[in-house]
Amino acid sequence: MRLRALLDTDALGLKLLGGEDELDRTVRSVMTTDLRDPSRYLSGGELVLTGLAWRRDAADSEPFVRLMVQAGVAALAAGEAELGCVPEDLVVACVRHRLPLFAVHESVAFATITEHVVRQVSGERAGDLAAVVDRHRRMMTSGPAGGGPDVVLDLLGSDLDLRAWVLSPTGRPVAGPKDADPALSAEVCAKLAAEHLAATRTGRRAPHRVPVGGTTYSLFPVRGRGQLPAGAGAARGPQGGAGSSRGVRETVLSDWLLVVEADAGDWAEERLDLLYGVTQLIAVERDRRDAARTVRRRLAQEVLELVQTGAAPAEIAARLRVAAPVLLPGLGAAPHWQVVVARVEWEDCAEETGQVAQTLLEEILVDPHATGPEQSDRIAVAHTGDEAVALVPLPAVSSEHDGSEVGVLADALLESVREPLSAGLDGDGRVTLGVSAAVHSAEGLRGALEEARHARRVAAARPGRVCAAGHQELASHVLLLPFVPDDVRRAFTARLLDPLRDYDRRHRAELIPTLEAFLDSDGSWTRCANRLHLHVNTLRYRVGRIEQLTGRDLSRLEDKLDFFLALRMS
């Protein structure tokens, strides 16, 4: 489509600020970004939409526009919502470089412009896609209940005879055809997500074709705002849209994927273009859902800052009362809360990964059995530095210490996502999570945060790409052992137990088994003697020999604890 056609559409609310002589340029795709340098995601011919968050002062406009021109974009459209108007320095820079510039009225969403451009461009490529897009637009504008990716997938089925699903990066079904029988199983979803993440990590060309149980599926990435658009020309470049190592790390754990039950290996270019156009429509819905989380993220960030700065419990409690009705509409009283801490770590990476962890933790915490985006998001996630912190409200929790609490369990969180995440992290990445116990007041929130952070450190000490630990595991001091260096552990164990092992080898005295049984019996002579089928005097002799060989006193708690830890470390 031509730039001139954009001005003829009143619903887009565009005002031309410069470049009147360049309006015959052709728009091939659309991209929304607030990156200071999005050039690596541009392939030429885009209408670039920006909210101007990249602009800190007037000096930023010239280099930004120069990058746009070098990338060959068709035009720039700047939103007025952030600054009230498009700054003059940006207008001057665009005029200097002959880059058409539009102002987008604050009442017009970028998603509206994106959908219009995709519809027009795709219509010029393939008539069947134009029909799909047009019907999707009508259903989207009929109300919230009529829109979303489910509509697009139903139209793919009715118009193009293609069964398709949208999955999250962890394999959670986001949308699917209503008449899909049988539906994709959890195992198939996990495998497809794992293949998608592995392909993205290695930079393989999309679409990715995956055979599962005699059926071939084709996987198309669905990219969000500020990422490489999933349009045909951009997504099927030489690297299949993989981008740099840093770019992959920023997006591999957040991309949705469109799964089509077909082998796209022998498809014509027009049909591939059609599916890439559909991914852009789905990306619009993904951005809408992401934007809906903004309020929850802000609430979590405010609570986290209050907790970390030592604010008064009354102030924290007031903020929690604001958060409760947002996360659990209709709840009469403030709920109990749990804290979940997550960290994503890449080898040889100095970049902060808190935002990546935030997006991933939001996905992991979504209830897979809930229906609709509103019902599936019951958490608020903030990020700071290299970690993400989630506030999880619990609508009904029994007394805090009677052992009957319900809520988030560390192992259950990772049960269904371990396979795909391990594939996406293979080689140089790790995800670790820690989960606190439930607390019922603002006073307990700081302790819950520290408890979750400590649990995450315990998880980080375990082997594997994806690990979690919960508050239940922190009751034992044995979990401190992974944080002790190996050479220190070996020296400590040898100093305490080697004399006993040597004596056992020479005399077959069974001092080590006796020591283990004595500690397991909590130092009870009678219970230990019965367990070992010994006379109490024989047991006393053996324990005396242990104390003589080691110089320790098994009546002292400190020495009992040292022996206990040495046995565990051995």
PDB file of C-alpha atoms in Angstrom, residues 166-175 189-190 193 256-257 289 293 362-370 372-373 376-377 416-417 420:
ATOM      1  CA  VAL A 166      -1.445 -20.524  19.512  1.00  0.00           C
ATOM      2  CA  LEU A 167       0.917 -21.643  22.265  1.00  0.00           C
ATOM      3  CA  SER A 168       2.923 -19.741  24.833  1.00  0.00           C
ATOM      4  CA  PRO A 169       6.712 -20.311  25.022  1.00  0.00           C
ATOM      5  CA  THR A 170       6.117 -22.836  27.811  1.00  0.00           C
ATOM      6  CA  GLY A 171       3.595 -24.810  25.761  1.00  0.00           C
ATOM      7  CA  ARG A 172       0.441 -23.447  27.410  1.00  0.00           C
ATOM      8  CA  PRO A 173      -2.466 -23.280  24.927  1.00  0.00           C
ATOM      9  CA  VAL A 174      -3.412 -19.639  24.392  1.00  0.00           C
ATOM     10  CA  ALA A 175      -5.993 -20.231  21.673  1.00  0.00           C
ATOM     11  CA  CYS A 189       2.175 -28.898  23.362  1.00  0.00           C
ATOM     12  CA  ALA A 190       5.305 -29.254  25.497  1.00  0.00           C
ATOM     13  CA  ALA A 193       7.169 -25.518  22.433  1.00  0.00           C
ATOM     14  CA  TRP A 256       4.266 -17.032  21.268  1.00  0.00           C
ATOM     15  CA  LEU A 257       4.085 -19.515  18.415  1.00  0.00           C
ATOM     16  CA  ARG A 289      -2.794  -8.720  26.795  1.00  0.00           C
ATOM     17  CA  ARG A 293      -0.710  -6.342  32.775  1.00  0.00           C
ATOM     18  CA  GLU A 362       4.115 -14.057  34.437  1.00  0.00           C
ATOM     19  CA  GLU A 363       3.744 -16.911  31.975  1.00  0.00           C
ATOM     20  CA  ILE A 364       4.728 -19.616  34.475  1.00  0.00           C
ATOM     21  CA  LEU A 365       2.234 -18.321  37.061  1.00  0.00           C
ATOM     22  CA  VAL A 366      -0.747 -18.188  34.701  1.00  0.00           C
ATOM     23  CA  ASP A 367      -3.342 -20.737  35.783  1.00  0.00           C
ATOM     24  CA  PRO A 368      -3.464 -23.219  32.858  1.00  0.00           C
ATOM     25  CA  HIS A 369      -7.004 -24.287  33.794  1.00  0.00           C
ATOM     26  CA  ALA A 370      -8.471 -20.767  33.797  1.00  0.00           C
ATOM     27  CA  GLY A 372      -9.810 -16.018  29.261  1.00  0.00           C
ATOM     28  CA  PRO A 373      -6.957 -13.569  29.839  1.00  0.00           C
ATOM     29  CA  SER A 376      -5.803 -16.460  33.927  1.00  0.00           C
ATOM     30  CA  ASP A 377      -3.837 -13.492  35.317  1.00  0.00           C
ATOM     31  CA  SER A 416       4.653 -28.709  32.784  1.00  0.00           C
ATOM     32  CA  VAL A 417       7.233 -26.152  31.663  1.00  0.00           C
ATOM     33  CA  PRO A 420      10.299 -26.561  26.742  1.00  0.00           C
TER      34      PRO A 420
END
